[in-house]
Each structure stands twice: as C-alpha cells, then as structure tokens.
C-alpha cells in the first residue's frame, strides 16, 4: 500500500471552481487517485486507461481484484474508447437515462485494460449526473474508473468526510461537493447476457427500465461472504456493513414497531448502546427509550430515505451503538434498492414479524 497526503478541495456543487477541477484532472493524468461526488455516491477515481492507477484503487479500498469497476464518461462520444459495441437498446437507454444513475454492462473496448473489469470481456459504464463529476471528466479527457469511495464492506460514502474517514492517506485529492443527492448507487444493467439483466437495483427503479426493456430479468442472488465462491461480481452479501450489528425487521407496521420496541428495551436492559434508524412517523414509538435515533425522513418518501440511509448508518456507528434496529421498506421503486442495501448490511438476517 502506498501512503500519500490527502488534500480536501471544497468545490461548489453547481458551479465548481475550474482551477480546482483542473488540478484534480491533472492529478488523474499523473496516475493519482481523485475522489469526487456523483449524483449517487462519492466515487474513487483513476484514469481508466492507466492499469497502474486502476490497481491502486483496489489497494486503497482493499477490494478483491475479482470485483470489476464502473467506468465514467462525460459524454456519449467518449464511449467509443470504452466499449467495443453499442447495441441499439444501449443507445435507447442512454438517451433516456443518461446522465443519470444507470450503469450499462457492455462488451469491453480494447483500450480499457483488463484490470478495470477483473479480467472479464465486459465493461460497466455510465455518464454521471453531477456538475462536479462532469467538469472533472471533461477536464481530464479520459474515461475514469471509479467504484464507490469506501473501504471494502463499508457503507458507500455520501459526503467527503465519509471518504476521508475510510481513505485518508490512500487518495491524493477529495473533491468536496457536499452531500450526494441520491445517496444510493446506480442501477447496474447487463446487456451482454442472453437477456438484459439487472445485477444491482439502484437509483433508476426497475419499473422505469421495464418500459424500455420488457424482457428484463432481475433475480436477487445473495451469497454469504463466508460461503466462498462468488456467483457474480458484486453479489457478495457482506457489503455496506456498519461496525455495529444491524437488525432488519419486516412485517405489518404496528406489529413490527412493537417488536422493535421490545427488542430495544431488552438490549438496553442488557446494558447495550442501541441505535434506531426510523422514519419521522415511526420515531415516536421509541420516544420513551434511551436509544440513539437517526431520522430517515418521511414515511413514504423513498428518495429521502435513500438519501439518508448510508449517512445514518455511519452516524450511528459514531455514537458507538452496538446494535442498530431498522424497519424494512416496501420493495417498489427506489424501495427495492433500499431493501437490497439493508439486507446486505444485515448479511441477510431478516426478522419477519407475523
Ligand atoms: O453509483 C455508482 O454506481 C457508484 C458511483 C461512484 O458511480 N459506483 C459504484 O461502484 O457503486 P462499485 O464499484 O461500488 O459498484 C460497481 C458494481 C459492482 O457490483 C460490480 O460488481 C458491478 O458494478 N460491475 C462492474 N463491472 C461489471 C461487469 N463488467 N460485469 C458485471 N458487473 C459489473
Ligand atoms: Mg461499492
């Protein structure tokens, strides 16, 4: 591991200072790492054409080399250097959803070194919808490989401080453009298999994709990390895990809230520090308990819940909570991505309340 000095550069999220963007772009072209905000989460970027720089991403994150990265481009014409082919469906999806939180897996172009894609013939690519990411990609003029800028198995970072907490001395520059608006990673859609397949639910709801891709496949295939062999990249269950133990409850609302209240009471009686992530409406249930509470926003406002999810997990960790309780959401729209992240954070343990 190469230890470096980390510089935090504040930039306006709407009109970033061109001088700061230029110095970050120059760093990328020197083979250095630059973390930057996107509309989903912060990314840890390296020049995607530079195999040595890309290898540093894996080292900094302590990420297994078998887990491929997403390549980011500013515009459609930069795609030519990234993918070997662009099927008509990819164009249609790009026109509708880019810039935005949709990642397409396509045949890998020859200029992209294999390390980016963990040796596979495919490559994941997207055009992010954030002025800072756009300015950086434009100024660098190269495609930028960038996974989420967290250490492996940590929650994805939605602020520059989260990046700093995980990666200080492992990244040269962090562009601080404030909190990321969506807060959940992009939807990953593979177009290289027999049928179009969602590999990870994310910022673009599956319902929105189905309108364009009627034969879309989505089969959640979670694997316990301990189970060994990986089914497909990124399907490791142990992902986004906070330091505390997370208990995910699901079932009818009143019954679940009663079960959570009882569990919190027991844990507190046993001397534990207990955290609860709850919507504004659910929070009242815990008013009589000395739990550390993180408000996720309004019940039914999935965008708000999604935007606060990872930050709330990290905030509760900072309170040294030993156990964190959370109630699951409906799996419609953005709720599917929220459910997926919660399930991974609990390593698949769901408490189903009748
Ligand atoms: O919103 C996002 O997607 C963020 C921002 C920074 O763009 N990036 C992100 O990257 O979440 P990462 O590396 O944390 O997640 C990338 C996901 C992984 O699940 C990976 O396995 C999958 O995309 N992936 C990447 N390349 C792939 C490929 N060639 N085939 C299949 N899956 C791929
Ligand atoms: Mg990630």
XYZ file of C-alpha atoms and ligand atoms in Angstrom:
388
model
C 0.000 0.000 0.000
C 1.207 3.436 -0.981
C 0.550 6.104 1.672
C 0.062 9.631 0.356
C -1.024 13.030 1.587
C -4.765 13.588 1.179
C -5.936 17.034 0.068
C -9.551 18.014 0.587
C -10.652 20.546 -2.062
C -14.025 22.215 -1.492
C -15.935 22.936 -4.697
C -19.332 24.429 -5.377
C -21.636 21.514 -6.288
C -23.335 23.512 -9.058
C -20.514 25.695 -10.399
C -17.198 24.111 -9.341
C -14.089 26.303 -9.484
C -12.295 25.481 -12.791
C -8.829 25.870 -11.209
C -9.550 23.211 -8.598
C -11.118 20.947 -11.200
C -8.036 21.416 -13.415
C -5.664 20.411 -10.616
C -7.763 17.309 -9.863
C -7.817 16.411 -13.580
C -4.033 16.834 -13.765
C -3.656 14.509 -10.770
C -5.722 11.844 -12.569
C -3.499 12.161 -15.647
C -0.405 11.718 -13.422
C -1.810 8.375 -12.256
C -3.093 9.651 -8.910
C -6.443 8.924 -7.249
C -9.205 11.537 -7.002
C -12.448 11.043 -5.084
C -15.368 13.047 -6.432
C -19.120 13.416 -5.879
C -21.651 11.963 -8.293
C -25.443 12.158 -8.018
C -25.411 8.697 -6.359
C -22.409 8.392 -4.009
C -18.771 9.545 -3.984
C -16.501 7.664 -6.404
C -12.796 6.833 -6.043
C -11.457 7.728 -9.484
C -8.419 6.763 -11.534
C -7.603 7.161 -15.224
C -9.307 4.056 -16.684
C -6.645 3.796 -19.421
C -3.832 3.539 -16.838
C -3.640 -0.012 -15.436
C -1.233 1.000 -12.646
C -3.507 3.784 -11.415
C -6.509 1.432 -11.518
C -4.592 -1.159 -9.481
C -4.150 1.498 -6.780
C -7.962 1.722 -6.446
C -8.125 -1.952 -5.448
C -5.293 -1.498 -2.939
C -6.789 1.661 -1.399
C -10.209 0.081 -0.945
C -8.814 -3.343 -0.018
C -11.227 -4.566 -2.682
C -10.886 -8.092 -4.122
C -9.416 -7.977 -7.650
C -12.343 -10.141 -8.831
C -14.822 -7.270 -8.381
C -14.922 -5.094 -11.553
C -15.168 -1.290 -11.581
C -17.532 1.158 -13.282
C -16.038 3.460 -15.925
C -17.386 7.017 -16.011
C -17.516 9.250 -19.081
C -18.774 12.813 -19.563
C -20.464 12.371 -22.908
C -21.710 9.725 -25.322
C -18.841 10.311 -27.777
C -16.275 9.364 -25.109
C -17.908 5.920 -25.101
C -16.046 4.854 -28.231
C -12.845 4.456 -26.213
C -14.598 2.329 -23.574
C -16.947 -0.162 -25.252
C -16.391 -2.462 -28.231
C -20.016 -2.338 -29.319
C -23.130 -0.338 -28.548
C -26.314 -2.313 -29.314
C -29.430 -0.279 -30.285
C -31.023 -0.936 -26.872
C -27.985 0.630 -25.181
C -28.431 3.790 -27.263
C -32.083 3.954 -26.383
C -31.370 3.564 -22.657
C -28.526 6.073 -22.828
C -30.786 8.637 -24.494
C -33.446 8.178 -21.832
C -31.390 7.739 -18.645
C -28.006 9.471 -19.148
C -26.686 11.438 -17.496
C -28.044 9.508 -14.534
C -27.836 6.587 -12.106
C -27.864 3.776 -14.693
C -24.768 1.665 -15.371
C -24.686 -0.452 -18.535
C -22.508 -3.563 -18.852
C -21.320 -3.809 -22.475
C -18.518 -5.506 -24.434
C -15.171 -4.084 -23.263
C -13.221 -1.908 -25.693
C -9.566 -2.717 -26.409
C -8.202 0.441 -24.797
C -9.635 -0.451 -21.375
C -7.103 -2.611 -19.509
C -8.457 -5.947 -18.185
C -7.792 -4.955 -14.525
C -10.728 -2.497 -14.749
C -13.148 -5.367 -15.465
C -11.499 -8.011 -13.274
C -10.340 -9.727 -16.456
C -13.804 -10.062 -17.988
C -14.654 -9.230 -21.611
C -17.317 -6.774 -20.496
C -17.113 -3.293 -19.025
C -19.555 -1.309 -16.895
C -20.044 2.312 -17.949
C -22.167 5.301 -17.018
C -22.497 9.062 -17.500
C -22.965 10.576 -14.027
C -25.374 13.471 -13.465
C -23.379 15.826 -11.263
C -21.709 19.122 -12.286
C -18.506 18.263 -10.366
C -18.188 14.810 -11.941
C -18.998 16.249 -15.352
C -16.416 19.033 -15.032
C -13.740 16.614 -13.817
C -14.377 14.087 -16.615
C -14.412 16.878 -19.206
C -11.166 18.383 -17.942
C -9.380 15.023 -17.673
C -10.497 13.991 -21.159
C -10.090 10.313 -20.294
C -12.609 7.741 -19.045
C -12.413 7.435 -15.254
C -12.787 4.123 -13.413
C -14.485 4.747 -10.074
C -16.036 2.407 -7.553
C -17.773 3.850 -4.521
C -15.098 5.598 -2.401
C -15.482 3.449 0.727
C -13.285 0.712 2.089
C -14.473 -2.742 1.071
C -17.558 -3.839 3.108
C -18.136 -0.307 4.448
C -21.257 1.743 3.663
C -20.907 3.821 0.492
C -19.854 7.433 1.148
C -22.390 10.202 0.620
C -20.161 13.016 1.941
C -16.497 13.947 1.500
C -15.993 13.349 5.233
C -17.112 9.711 4.796
C -14.465 9.334 2.076
C -11.841 10.895 4.311
C -12.779 8.618 7.230
C -12.268 5.495 5.075
C -9.460 6.536 2.706
C -7.259 9.218 4.244
C -3.629 8.754 3.144
C -4.859 6.452 0.363
C -6.213 9.077 -2.050
C -4.432 12.244 -3.210
C -7.459 14.519 -3.690
C -11.028 14.517 -2.381
C -13.279 16.992 -4.193
C -15.804 18.057 -1.557
C -19.010 18.974 -3.347
C -21.334 18.429 -0.386
C -23.713 15.521 0.218
C -24.715 13.435 -2.799
C -28.402 13.852 -3.734
C -29.494 10.240 -4.371
C -27.338 8.521 -1.759
C -27.762 5.029 -3.276
C -25.537 3.616 -6.028
C -26.552 3.311 -9.678
C -28.678 0.506 -11.091
C -26.378 -1.958 -12.904
C -27.935 -3.419 -16.073
C -26.054 -6.047 -18.056
C -26.595 -6.131 -21.829
C -24.021 -8.852 -22.532
C -26.028 -11.919 -21.427
C -28.805 -13.871 -23.131
C -31.349 -11.406 -21.727
C -30.972 -7.895 -20.267
C -30.398 -8.419 -16.550
C -30.332 -6.098 -13.564
C -27.304 -7.080 -11.485
C -27.858 -4.445 -8.794
C -31.001 -2.394 -8.108
C -30.181 1.287 -7.637
C -31.057 4.883 -8.435
C -33.123 4.084 -11.546
C -36.122 1.984 -10.445
C -36.613 -1.315 -12.269
C -40.166 -0.239 -13.151
C -38.725 2.664 -15.173
C -36.414 0.295 -17.084
C -39.176 -2.205 -17.866
C -40.941 0.345 -20.046
C -37.927 0.147 -22.393
C -36.829 -3.427 -21.690
C -39.915 -5.678 -21.415
C -37.813 -8.872 -21.148
C -35.755 -7.510 -18.252
C -34.539 -10.114 -15.736
C -33.898 -9.430 -12.056
C -33.118 -12.324 -9.759
C -31.735 -11.371 -6.376
C -28.965 -13.883 -5.721
C -27.382 -13.092 -2.425
C -24.457 -15.051 -1.143
C -22.980 -15.109 2.308
C -19.361 -13.966 2.017
C -18.356 -16.975 4.080
C -19.989 -19.344 1.587
C -16.922 -18.944 -0.611
C -17.345 -18.938 -4.390
C -18.762 -15.754 -5.843
C -21.817 -16.176 -8.039
C -21.387 -12.941 -9.931
C -19.369 -9.802 -9.320
C -20.747 -7.584 -6.591
C -23.157 -10.165 -5.221
C -21.248 -10.683 -2.019
C -23.746 -10.363 0.755
C -21.320 -8.775 3.193
C -21.309 -5.307 1.786
C -22.244 -1.921 3.203
C -21.838 -3.392 6.660
C -21.621 -0.978 9.588
C -19.439 -1.800 12.587
C -22.500 -2.417 14.754
C -24.875 -5.348 14.365
C -27.894 -4.350 12.299
C -31.307 -5.947 12.917
C -33.731 -5.641 9.986
C -37.420 -6.077 10.844
C -40.212 -6.664 8.355
C -43.955 -7.347 8.556
C -47.113 -5.353 9.358
C -46.149 -1.874 10.620
C -47.793 -1.937 14.074
C -46.508 -5.449 14.867
C -43.002 -4.578 13.687
C -42.858 -1.377 15.747
C -43.981 -3.316 18.829
C -41.321 -5.972 18.200
C -38.642 -3.318 17.702
C -39.670 -1.537 20.907
C -39.482 -4.835 22.822
C -36.094 -5.705 21.322
C -34.684 -2.249 22.106
C -35.990 -2.492 25.678
C -34.289 -5.878 26.156
C -30.995 -4.723 24.660
C -30.950 -1.569 26.805
C -31.728 -3.661 29.902
C -28.745 -5.825 28.999
C -26.599 -2.693 29.074
C -26.154 -2.250 25.323
C -25.924 1.010 23.404
C -28.809 0.794 20.927
C -29.328 2.768 17.724
C -32.560 3.054 15.762
C -32.996 4.237 12.180
C -36.607 5.327 11.785
C -38.880 7.474 9.663
C -40.274 10.625 11.278
C -43.628 8.863 11.727
C -42.127 5.720 13.318
C -39.788 7.643 15.633
C -42.498 8.322 18.264
C -42.525 4.618 19.123
C -39.068 4.972 20.682
C -39.613 8.279 22.490
C -39.664 6.588 25.929
C -36.386 4.695 25.352
C -32.792 5.884 25.651
C -31.920 4.831 22.119
C -29.789 6.829 19.695
C -32.192 7.835 16.964
C -31.412 8.648 13.306
C -34.335 10.071 11.361
C -34.592 8.757 7.796
C -37.180 11.304 6.708
C -40.829 10.987 5.915
C -42.525 7.594 5.674
C -43.328 7.045 2.011
C -40.668 9.490 0.770
C -38.318 6.817 -0.516
C -35.981 9.338 -2.159
C -35.389 10.969 1.214
C -34.917 7.616 2.981
C -32.466 6.507 0.274
C -30.514 9.748 0.506
C -30.062 9.356 4.277
C -29.565 5.611 4.565
C -25.767 5.293 4.417
C -25.137 8.543 6.306
C -27.457 7.341 9.096
C -25.579 4.047 9.403
C -22.296 5.904 9.729
C -23.759 8.438 12.164
C -24.977 5.633 14.451
C -21.562 3.997 14.298
C -20.088 7.250 15.564
C -22.378 7.025 18.614
C -20.753 3.610 19.283
C -24.134 1.905 19.004
C -23.614 -1.847 19.364
C -26.921 -2.846 17.807
C -28.926 -0.861 15.250
C -32.620 -1.546 14.635
C -34.372 -0.665 11.386
C -37.741 -1.402 9.799
C -37.702 -2.560 6.163
C -39.390 -0.638 3.354
C -41.750 -1.779 0.587
C -39.747 -3.120 -2.320
C -41.296 -0.877 -5.000
C -39.481 1.854 -6.903
C -36.406 3.057 -5.020
C -37.557 0.820 -2.149
C -36.021 -2.184 -3.903
C -32.540 -0.629 -3.785
C -33.051 0.458 -0.159
C -34.162 -3.063 0.797
C -31.163 -4.557 -1.043
C -28.695 -2.324 0.865
C -30.349 -3.089 4.221
C -30.308 -6.805 3.518
C -26.595 -6.703 2.650
C -25.833 -4.647 5.739
C -27.505 -7.302 7.905
C -25.800 -10.079 5.972
C -29.195 -11.483 5.083
C -30.644 -11.823 8.577
C -34.227 -10.611 8.416
C -36.579 -10.695 11.403
C -40.015 -11.457 9.924
C -42.740 -10.404 12.331
C -46.125 -12.087 11.707
O -23.448 4.851 -8.371
C -22.487 4.123 -8.616
O -22.577 3.154 -9.365
C -21.158 4.463 -7.932
C -20.688 5.818 -8.475
C -19.330 6.192 -7.968
O -20.715 5.799 -9.867
N -20.200 3.446 -8.190
C -20.286 2.219 -7.621
O -19.246 1.370 -7.960
O -21.177 1.891 -6.883
P -18.956 -0.004 -7.205
O -17.657 -0.457 -7.731
O -19.067 0.199 -5.767
O -20.063 -0.965 -7.740
C -19.976 -1.413 -9.072
C -20.884 -2.575 -9.293
C -20.359 -3.788 -8.582
O -21.452 -4.504 -8.038
C -19.674 -4.563 -9.703
O -19.603 -5.925 -9.444
C -20.571 -4.233 -10.888
O -20.928 -2.890 -10.688
N -19.830 -4.360 -12.160
C -18.844 -3.564 -12.604
N -18.369 -4.001 -13.786
C -19.075 -5.094 -14.103
C -19.043 -6.010 -15.189
N -18.183 -5.871 -16.203
N -19.914 -7.039 -15.168
C -20.792 -7.180 -14.138
N -20.863 -6.361 -13.083
C -20.019 -5.319 -13.058
Mg -19.320 -0.114 -3.800
